[in-house]
């Protein structure tokens, strides 16, 4: 669970296979970088549904445009550039601005749905995935991602539904498409999926151990003595003692932590969960939290903590 060479094909090799139309390898590429992408989205948007939406947007854009990637060696940088633009789109949307260009260095040409999909190397998979969506989600996703209507207001008018319904349908459609895409990853590289699962099991057990007497030291020993601890967008403080003090205070107050979802890839893991405060102190901790762990040499060297005023709404991956 530390710094090591990637298992299986390189990122560039996965990009070449995906560019040639192999959806399973695109799924593996995105699965490999899902946790770091989500960590980057959290840094920009904070903990909440917008960060996950930005990652799903990145997945959909990769589906649409991986065939146009000119330099496979640059695929990771390309994914993070797309993510950054998706995050900026989320920030603009907070200010009620319309999301426009999503893909770096590419003009926005919007032909018909059929022509758009015909240019996608993964068009057969995309069509099959769209057909599996319920009709309301299918229509909304096709208009938004493969049609000529970037505005939620336009989609609402076309579909004769409120803007809020458009948002919820798009969010659900993106989630389902992302799940189908990631499921293909296990078809081509079960070893990589197993490694990810092992990280998930490790952190689930480690964080649940905080609720059991005598396991606090095991939790703290995973973090390096010179741990860089970052809360939200603040400046880092150095030293494991800072996280140790917080753990001790929470334990003494009777706060429990329940992991809800864990994403892990290579040296990055994201642990989402909720704090359960004791009845006598219901506001000791905010209900929602996301920990982003960066590892090296089997130790957590950097930890970002994102707090939320509401617990996560998590579906099984």
Tab-separated table of C-alpha atoms in Angstrom:
chain	number	residue	atom	x	y	z
A	1	UNK	CA	0.000	0.000	0.000
A	2	UNK	CA	2.746	2.420	-0.792
A	3	UNK	CA	4.826	3.925	-3.568
A	4	UNK	CA	5.224	1.304	-6.272
A	5	UNK	CA	5.130	0.677	-10.010
A	6	UNK	CA	1.663	0.432	-11.495
A	7	UNK	CA	0.158	-3.024	-11.918
A	8	UNK	CA	-0.521	-4.006	-15.530
A	9	UNK	CA	-0.394	-1.684	-18.540
A	10	UNK	CA	0.928	1.865	-18.274
A	11	UNK	CA	-1.436	4.834	-18.461
A	12	UNK	CA	-0.246	5.534	-22.006
A	13	UNK	CA	-0.922	1.942	-23.067
A	14	UNK	CA	-4.407	2.124	-21.588
A	15	UNK	CA	-4.995	5.400	-23.435
A	16	UNK	CA	-3.910	3.864	-26.742
A	17	UNK	CA	-6.270	0.913	-26.248
A	18	UNK	CA	-9.119	3.206	-25.212
A	19	UNK	CA	-8.447	5.534	-28.129
A	20	UNK	CA	-8.804	2.526	-30.393
A	21	UNK	CA	-12.267	1.848	-29.011
A	22	UNK	CA	-11.679	-0.582	-26.132
A	23	UNK	CA	-14.016	0.586	-23.397
A	24	UNK	CA	-12.708	-1.865	-20.804
A	25	UNK	CA	-9.280	-0.228	-20.883
A	26	UNK	CA	-10.803	3.229	-20.590
A	27	UNK	CA	-12.664	1.944	-17.541
A	28	UNK	CA	-9.400	0.673	-16.063
A	29	UNK	CA	-7.670	4.005	-16.752
A	30	UNK	CA	-10.438	5.940	-14.997
A	31	UNK	CA	-10.635	3.462	-12.120
A	32	UNK	CA	-6.886	3.877	-11.647
A	33	UNK	CA	-7.211	7.656	-11.305
A	34	UNK	CA	-10.655	7.999	-9.743
A	35	UNK	CA	-9.397	8.635	-6.190
A	36	UNK	CA	-6.795	11.282	-7.189
A	37	UNK	CA	-9.359	12.998	-9.443
A	38	UNK	CA	-11.868	13.089	-6.615
A	39	UNK	CA	-9.226	14.404	-4.218
A	40	UNK	CA	-8.457	17.219	-6.669
A	41	UNK	CA	-12.166	18.048	-7.002
A	42	UNK	CA	-12.506	18.200	-3.218
A	43	UNK	CA	-9.692	20.743	-3.033
A	44	UNK	CA	-11.531	23.050	-5.435
A	45	UNK	CA	-15.188	22.475	-4.535
A	46	UNK	CA	-15.145	21.157	-0.972
A	47	UNK	CA	-16.961	18.104	0.277
A	48	UNK	CA	-20.366	17.638	-1.317
A	49	UNK	CA	-22.190	16.361	-4.406
A	50	UNK	CA	-20.562	18.918	-6.711
A	51	UNK	CA	-17.126	17.286	-6.356
A	52	UNK	CA	-18.498	13.881	-7.310
A	53	UNK	CA	-20.450	15.434	-10.180
A	54	UNK	CA	-17.226	16.969	-11.504
A	55	UNK	CA	-15.533	13.552	-11.521
A	56	UNK	CA	-18.498	11.983	-13.322
A	57	UNK	CA	-18.461	14.842	-15.839
A	58	UNK	CA	-14.794	14.065	-16.452
A	59	UNK	CA	-15.649	10.415	-17.101
A	60	UNK	CA	-18.361	11.325	-19.607
A	61	UNK	CA	-16.070	13.760	-21.401
A	62	UNK	CA	-13.373	11.061	-21.557
A	63	UNK	CA	-15.944	8.783	-23.200
A	64	UNK	CA	-16.754	11.444	-25.750
A	65	UNK	CA	-13.236	12.594	-26.564
A	66	UNK	CA	-10.643	9.908	-25.764
A	67	UNK	CA	-10.501	9.075	-29.477
A	68	UNK	CA	-9.228	12.601	-30.143
A	69	UNK	CA	-6.358	12.426	-27.651
A	70	UNK	CA	-3.191	13.097	-29.690
A	71	UNK	CA	-0.541	12.224	-27.097
A	72	UNK	CA	-1.264	9.103	-25.005
A	73	UNK	CA	1.684	9.955	-22.737
A	74	UNK	CA	-0.232	13.074	-21.649
A	75	UNK	CA	-3.487	11.302	-20.788
A	76	UNK	CA	-3.264	11.854	-17.022
A	77	UNK	CA	-2.600	15.566	-17.409
A	78	UNK	CA	-5.465	15.713	-19.898
A	79	UNK	CA	-7.850	14.086	-17.409
A	80	UNK	CA	-6.884	16.542	-14.674
A	81	UNK	CA	-7.259	19.476	-17.073
A	82	UNK	CA	-10.747	18.275	-17.966
A	83	UNK	CA	-11.542	17.870	-14.268
A	84	UNK	CA	-10.319	21.391	-13.525
A	85	UNK	CA	-12.608	22.796	-16.198
A	86	UNK	CA	-15.506	20.773	-14.839
A	87	UNK	CA	-14.831	22.184	-11.379
A	88	UNK	CA	-14.776	25.705	-12.785
A	89	UNK	CA	-18.094	24.925	-14.439
A	90	UNK	CA	-19.512	23.915	-11.063
A	91	UNK	CA	-18.262	27.157	-9.541
A	92	UNK	CA	-19.824	29.164	-12.371
A	93	UNK	CA	-23.071	27.285	-11.889
A	94	UNK	CA	-23.095	28.367	-8.258
A	95	UNK	CA	-23.182	31.895	-9.638
A	96	UNK	CA	-25.934	30.863	-12.091
A	97	UNK	CA	-23.652	31.016	-15.124
A	98	UNK	CA	-24.090	28.573	-18.010
A	99	UNK	CA	-21.501	25.800	-18.354
A	100	UNK	CA	-19.840	26.133	-21.755
A	101	UNK	CA	-16.628	24.577	-23.062
A	102	UNK	CA	-15.583	21.447	-21.201
A	103	UNK	CA	-12.722	20.015	-23.210
A	104	UNK	CA	-9.340	21.784	-23.345
A	105	UNK	CA	-8.060	23.188	-26.634
A	106	UNK	CA	-10.926	21.970	-28.719
A	107	UNK	CA	-13.565	24.015	-30.562
A	108	UNK	CA	-17.170	23.365	-29.581
A	109	UNK	CA	-18.694	21.757	-32.639
A	110	UNK	CA	-22.189	20.473	-32.002
A	111	UNK	CA	-23.693	18.439	-34.853
A	112	UNK	CA	-26.664	16.147	-34.390
A	113	UNK	CA	-26.714	13.408	-31.754
A	114	UNK	CA	-26.073	10.710	-34.358
A	115	UNK	CA	-23.160	12.577	-35.935
A	116	UNK	CA	-21.686	13.303	-32.516
A	117	UNK	CA	-21.742	9.693	-31.431
A	118	UNK	CA	-20.476	8.500	-34.795
A	119	UNK	CA	-17.210	10.336	-34.074
A	120	UNK	CA	-16.708	8.630	-30.715
A	121	UNK	CA	-14.391	5.636	-30.834
A	122	UNK	CA	-16.435	3.992	-28.103
A	123	UNK	CA	-19.770	4.678	-29.811
A	124	UNK	CA	-21.064	1.092	-29.604
A	125	UNK	CA	-20.502	0.961	-25.865
A	126	UNK	CA	-22.014	4.428	-25.418
A	127	UNK	CA	-25.155	3.517	-27.342
A	128	UNK	CA	-25.545	0.287	-25.398
A	129	UNK	CA	-25.049	2.092	-22.077
A	130	UNK	CA	-27.536	4.802	-22.983
A	131	UNK	CA	-30.103	2.185	-23.933
A	132	UNK	CA	-29.809	0.686	-20.447
A	133	UNK	CA	-30.820	3.947	-18.778
A	134	UNK	CA	-34.483	4.639	-17.976
A	135	UNK	CA	-36.028	6.723	-20.762
A	136	UNK	CA	-36.154	10.042	-18.828
A	137	UNK	CA	-32.454	9.730	-17.930
A	138	UNK	CA	-31.589	8.577	-21.434
A	139	UNK	CA	-33.247	11.553	-23.111
A	140	UNK	CA	-31.712	14.055	-20.703
A	141	UNK	CA	-28.200	12.596	-21.047
A	142	UNK	CA	-28.355	12.492	-24.847
A	143	UNK	CA	-29.481	16.115	-25.073
A	144	UNK	CA	-26.921	17.350	-22.558
A	145	UNK	CA	-23.827	15.428	-23.593
A	146	UNK	CA	-24.371	14.673	-27.272
A	147	UNK	CA	-26.792	17.352	-28.408
A	148	UNK	CA	-26.678	21.115	-28.785
A	149	UNK	CA	-28.099	22.245	-25.461
A	150	UNK	CA	-25.536	23.199	-22.781
A	151	UNK	CA	-28.042	25.139	-20.690
A	152	UNK	CA	-30.143	23.472	-18.012
A	153	UNK	CA	-32.863	26.000	-18.768
A	154	UNK	CA	-32.975	24.884	-22.416
A	155	UNK	CA	-33.162	21.240	-21.389
A	156	UNK	CA	-35.954	22.011	-18.941
A	157	UNK	CA	-37.944	23.748	-21.689
A	158	UNK	CA	-37.416	20.902	-24.190
A	159	UNK	CA	-38.340	18.178	-21.696
A	160	UNK	CA	-41.122	20.229	-20.052
A	161	UNK	CA	-39.795	19.632	-16.541
A	162	UNK	CA	-38.388	21.946	-13.831
A	163	UNK	CA	-34.696	22.825	-13.872
A	164	UNK	CA	-34.281	20.912	-10.601
A	165	UNK	CA	-35.561	17.766	-12.307
A	166	UNK	CA	-33.007	18.222	-15.098
A	167	UNK	CA	-30.226	18.487	-12.518
A	168	UNK	CA	-31.306	15.363	-10.634
A	169	UNK	CA	-31.750	13.350	-13.853
A	170	UNK	CA	-28.323	14.361	-15.128
A	171	UNK	CA	-26.694	13.523	-11.823
A	172	UNK	CA	-28.300	10.073	-11.811
A	173	UNK	CA	-27.470	9.459	-15.490
A	174	UNK	CA	-23.817	10.401	-14.960
A	175	UNK	CA	-23.573	8.151	-11.934
A	176	UNK	CA	-25.052	5.163	-13.751
A	177	UNK	CA	-22.876	5.662	-16.839
A	178	UNK	CA	-19.779	5.988	-14.647
A	179	UNK	CA	-20.681	2.790	-12.786
A	180	UNK	CA	-21.120	0.880	-16.045
A	181	UNK	CA	-17.803	2.190	-17.327
A	182	UNK	CA	-15.921	1.268	-14.153
A	183	UNK	CA	-17.463	-2.202	-14.126
A	184	UNK	CA	-15.657	-2.917	-17.372
A	185	UNK	CA	-12.290	-2.366	-15.658
A	186	UNK	CA	-12.544	-5.629	-13.747
A	187	UNK	CA	-13.024	-7.486	-17.034
A	188	UNK	CA	-9.496	-6.739	-18.233
A	189	UNK	CA	-7.408	-6.435	-15.063
A	190	UNK	CA	-8.828	-8.176	-11.987
A	191	UNK	CA	-5.476	-7.794	-10.196
A	192	UNK	CA	-5.722	-4.003	-10.274
A	193	UNK	CA	-9.284	-4.163	-8.986
A	194	UNK	CA	-8.159	-6.524	-6.211
A	195	UNK	CA	-5.414	-4.116	-5.163
A	196	UNK	CA	-7.986	-1.319	-4.954
A	197	UNK	CA	-10.278	-3.525	-2.877
A	198	UNK	CA	-7.435	-4.371	-0.511
A	199	UNK	CA	-6.845	-0.677	0.131
A	200	UNK	CA	-10.559	-0.247	0.783
A	201	UNK	CA	-10.657	-3.133	3.270
A	202	UNK	CA	-7.573	-1.814	5.035
A	203	UNK	CA	-8.972	1.694	5.537
A	204	UNK	CA	-12.429	0.456	6.462
A	205	UNK	CA	-10.920	-1.632	9.247
A	206	UNK	CA	-8.473	1.114	10.276
A	207	UNK	CA	-11.125	3.826	10.623
A	208	UNK	CA	-13.692	1.557	12.272
A	209	UNK	CA	-11.000	0.679	14.782
A	210	UNK	CA	-11.296	4.210	16.159
A	211	UNK	CA	-14.597	3.109	17.703
A	212	UNK	CA	-13.001	0.165	19.539
A	213	UNK	CA	-11.092	0.430	22.785
A	214	UNK	CA	-7.350	0.036	22.496
A	215	UNK	CA	-7.039	0.485	18.692
A	216	UNK	CA	-6.285	4.202	18.596
A	217	UNK	CA	-2.529	3.604	18.518
A	218	UNK	CA	-2.863	1.318	15.488
A	219	UNK	CA	-4.738	4.062	13.645
A	220	UNK	CA	-2.239	6.748	14.543
A	221	UNK	CA	0.772	4.581	13.660
A	222	UNK	CA	-0.333	4.585	10.020
A	223	UNK	CA	0.415	8.325	9.849
A	224	UNK	CA	3.992	9.541	9.537
A	225	UNK	CA	5.517	11.540	12.386
A	226	UNK	CA	5.964	14.485	9.995
A	227	UNK	CA	2.431	14.199	8.614
A	228	UNK	CA	1.209	17.231	6.652
A	229	UNK	CA	-2.345	17.885	7.824
A	230	UNK	CA	-4.585	20.157	5.748
A	231	UNK	CA	-8.117	21.184	6.740
A	232	UNK	CA	-10.235	22.389	3.846
A	233	UNK	CA	-8.298	24.969	1.890
A	234	UNK	CA	-6.097	26.033	4.784
A	235	UNK	CA	-2.342	25.862	5.115
A	236	UNK	CA	-0.841	22.557	6.266
A	237	UNK	CA	0.419	21.950	9.764
A	238	UNK	CA	3.200	19.434	10.237
A	239	UNK	CA	3.188	16.664	12.800
A	240	UNK	CA	1.140	13.600	13.711
A	241	UNK	CA	0.425	15.153	17.100
A	242	UNK	CA	-2.253	17.392	15.591
A	243	UNK	CA	-4.371	14.471	14.358
A	244	UNK	CA	-3.624	12.545	17.578
A	245	UNK	CA	-5.029	15.372	19.692
A	246	UNK	CA	-8.227	15.481	17.643
A	247	UNK	CA	-8.685	11.719	17.863
A	248	UNK	CA	-8.203	11.770	21.633
A	249	UNK	CA	-10.710	14.606	22.080
A	250	UNK	CA	-13.310	12.881	19.886
A	251	UNK	CA	-12.842	9.552	21.691
A	252	UNK	CA	-13.212	11.177	25.099
A	253	UNK	CA	-16.365	12.972	23.927
A	254	UNK	CA	-17.904	9.685	22.774
A	255	UNK	CA	-17.918	10.511	19.046
A	256	UNK	CA	-18.124	7.535	16.658
A	257	UNK	CA	-17.007	7.461	13.030
A	258	UNK	CA	-18.802	5.396	10.389
A	259	UNK	CA	-17.065	4.977	6.984
A	260	UNK	CA	-19.613	5.219	4.180
A	261	UNK	CA	-17.477	4.883	1.054
A	262	UNK	CA	-13.794	4.383	0.305
A	263	UNK	CA	-12.112	5.064	-3.034
A	264	UNK	CA	-8.532	3.994	-3.516
A	265	UNK	CA	-5.984	3.963	-6.318
A	266	UNK	CA	-2.235	3.606	-6.097
A	267	UNK	CA	-1.065	6.029	-3.405
A	268	UNK	CA	-4.289	7.976	-2.808
A	269	UNK	CA	-7.374	6.977	-0.838
A	270	UNK	CA	-10.547	8.925	-0.095
A	271	UNK	CA	-12.522	7.881	2.966
A	272	UNK	CA	-16.005	9.386	3.216
A	273	UNK	CA	-18.110	8.961	6.298
A	274	UNK	CA	-20.144	10.504	9.037
A	275	UNK	CA	-19.551	11.365	12.661
A	276	UNK	CA	-22.111	10.147	15.169
A	277	UNK	CA	-22.118	12.549	18.102
A	278	UNK	CA	-23.274	11.546	21.589
A	279	UNK	CA	-26.799	12.670	22.589
A	280	UNK	CA	-25.422	14.987	25.279
A	281	UNK	CA	-23.164	16.773	22.730
A	282	UNK	CA	-24.964	16.572	19.352
A	283	UNK	CA	-22.865	19.268	17.667
A	284	UNK	CA	-19.393	18.166	18.729
A	285	UNK	CA	-18.453	17.244	15.127
A	286	UNK	CA	-20.144	18.125	11.833
A	287	UNK	CA	-21.966	15.089	10.418
A	288	UNK	CA	-20.119	14.716	7.112
A	289	UNK	CA	-16.395	14.328	6.519
A	290	UNK	CA	-14.005	13.246	3.798
A	291	UNK	CA	-10.399	12.224	4.497
A	292	UNK	CA	-7.923	12.240	1.602
A	293	UNK	CA	-4.833	10.158	2.372
A	294	UNK	CA	-1.608	10.391	0.356
A	295	UNK	CA	0.777	7.487	1.034
A	296	UNK	CA	4.463	6.829	0.530
A	297	UNK	CA	6.491	3.886	1.862
A	298	UNK	CA	3.477	2.347	3.603
A	299	UNK	CA	2.793	5.508	5.608
A	300	UNK	CA	0.244	8.289	5.223
A	301	UNK	CA	2.423	11.341	4.578
A	302	UNK	CA	-0.313	13.874	3.872
A	303	UNK	CA	-3.912	14.073	5.075
A	304	UNK	CA	-6.603	16.470	3.856
A	305	UNK	CA	-9.797	16.773	5.901
A	306	UNK	CA	-12.983	18.197	4.340
A	307	UNK	CA	-15.932	18.741	6.695
A	308	UNK	CA	-19.559	19.045	5.644
A	309	UNK	CA	-22.686	20.260	7.477
A	310	UNK	CA	-24.530	17.191	6.212
A	311	UNK	CA	-23.688	13.483	6.073
A	312	UNK	CA	-22.813	11.917	2.721
A	313	UNK	CA	-25.537	10.373	0.596
A	314	UNK	CA	-23.740	7.255	-0.524
A	315	UNK	CA	-24.889	4.486	-2.829
A	316	UNK	CA	-23.034	1.197	-3.065
A	317	UNK	CA	-20.379	1.299	-5.759
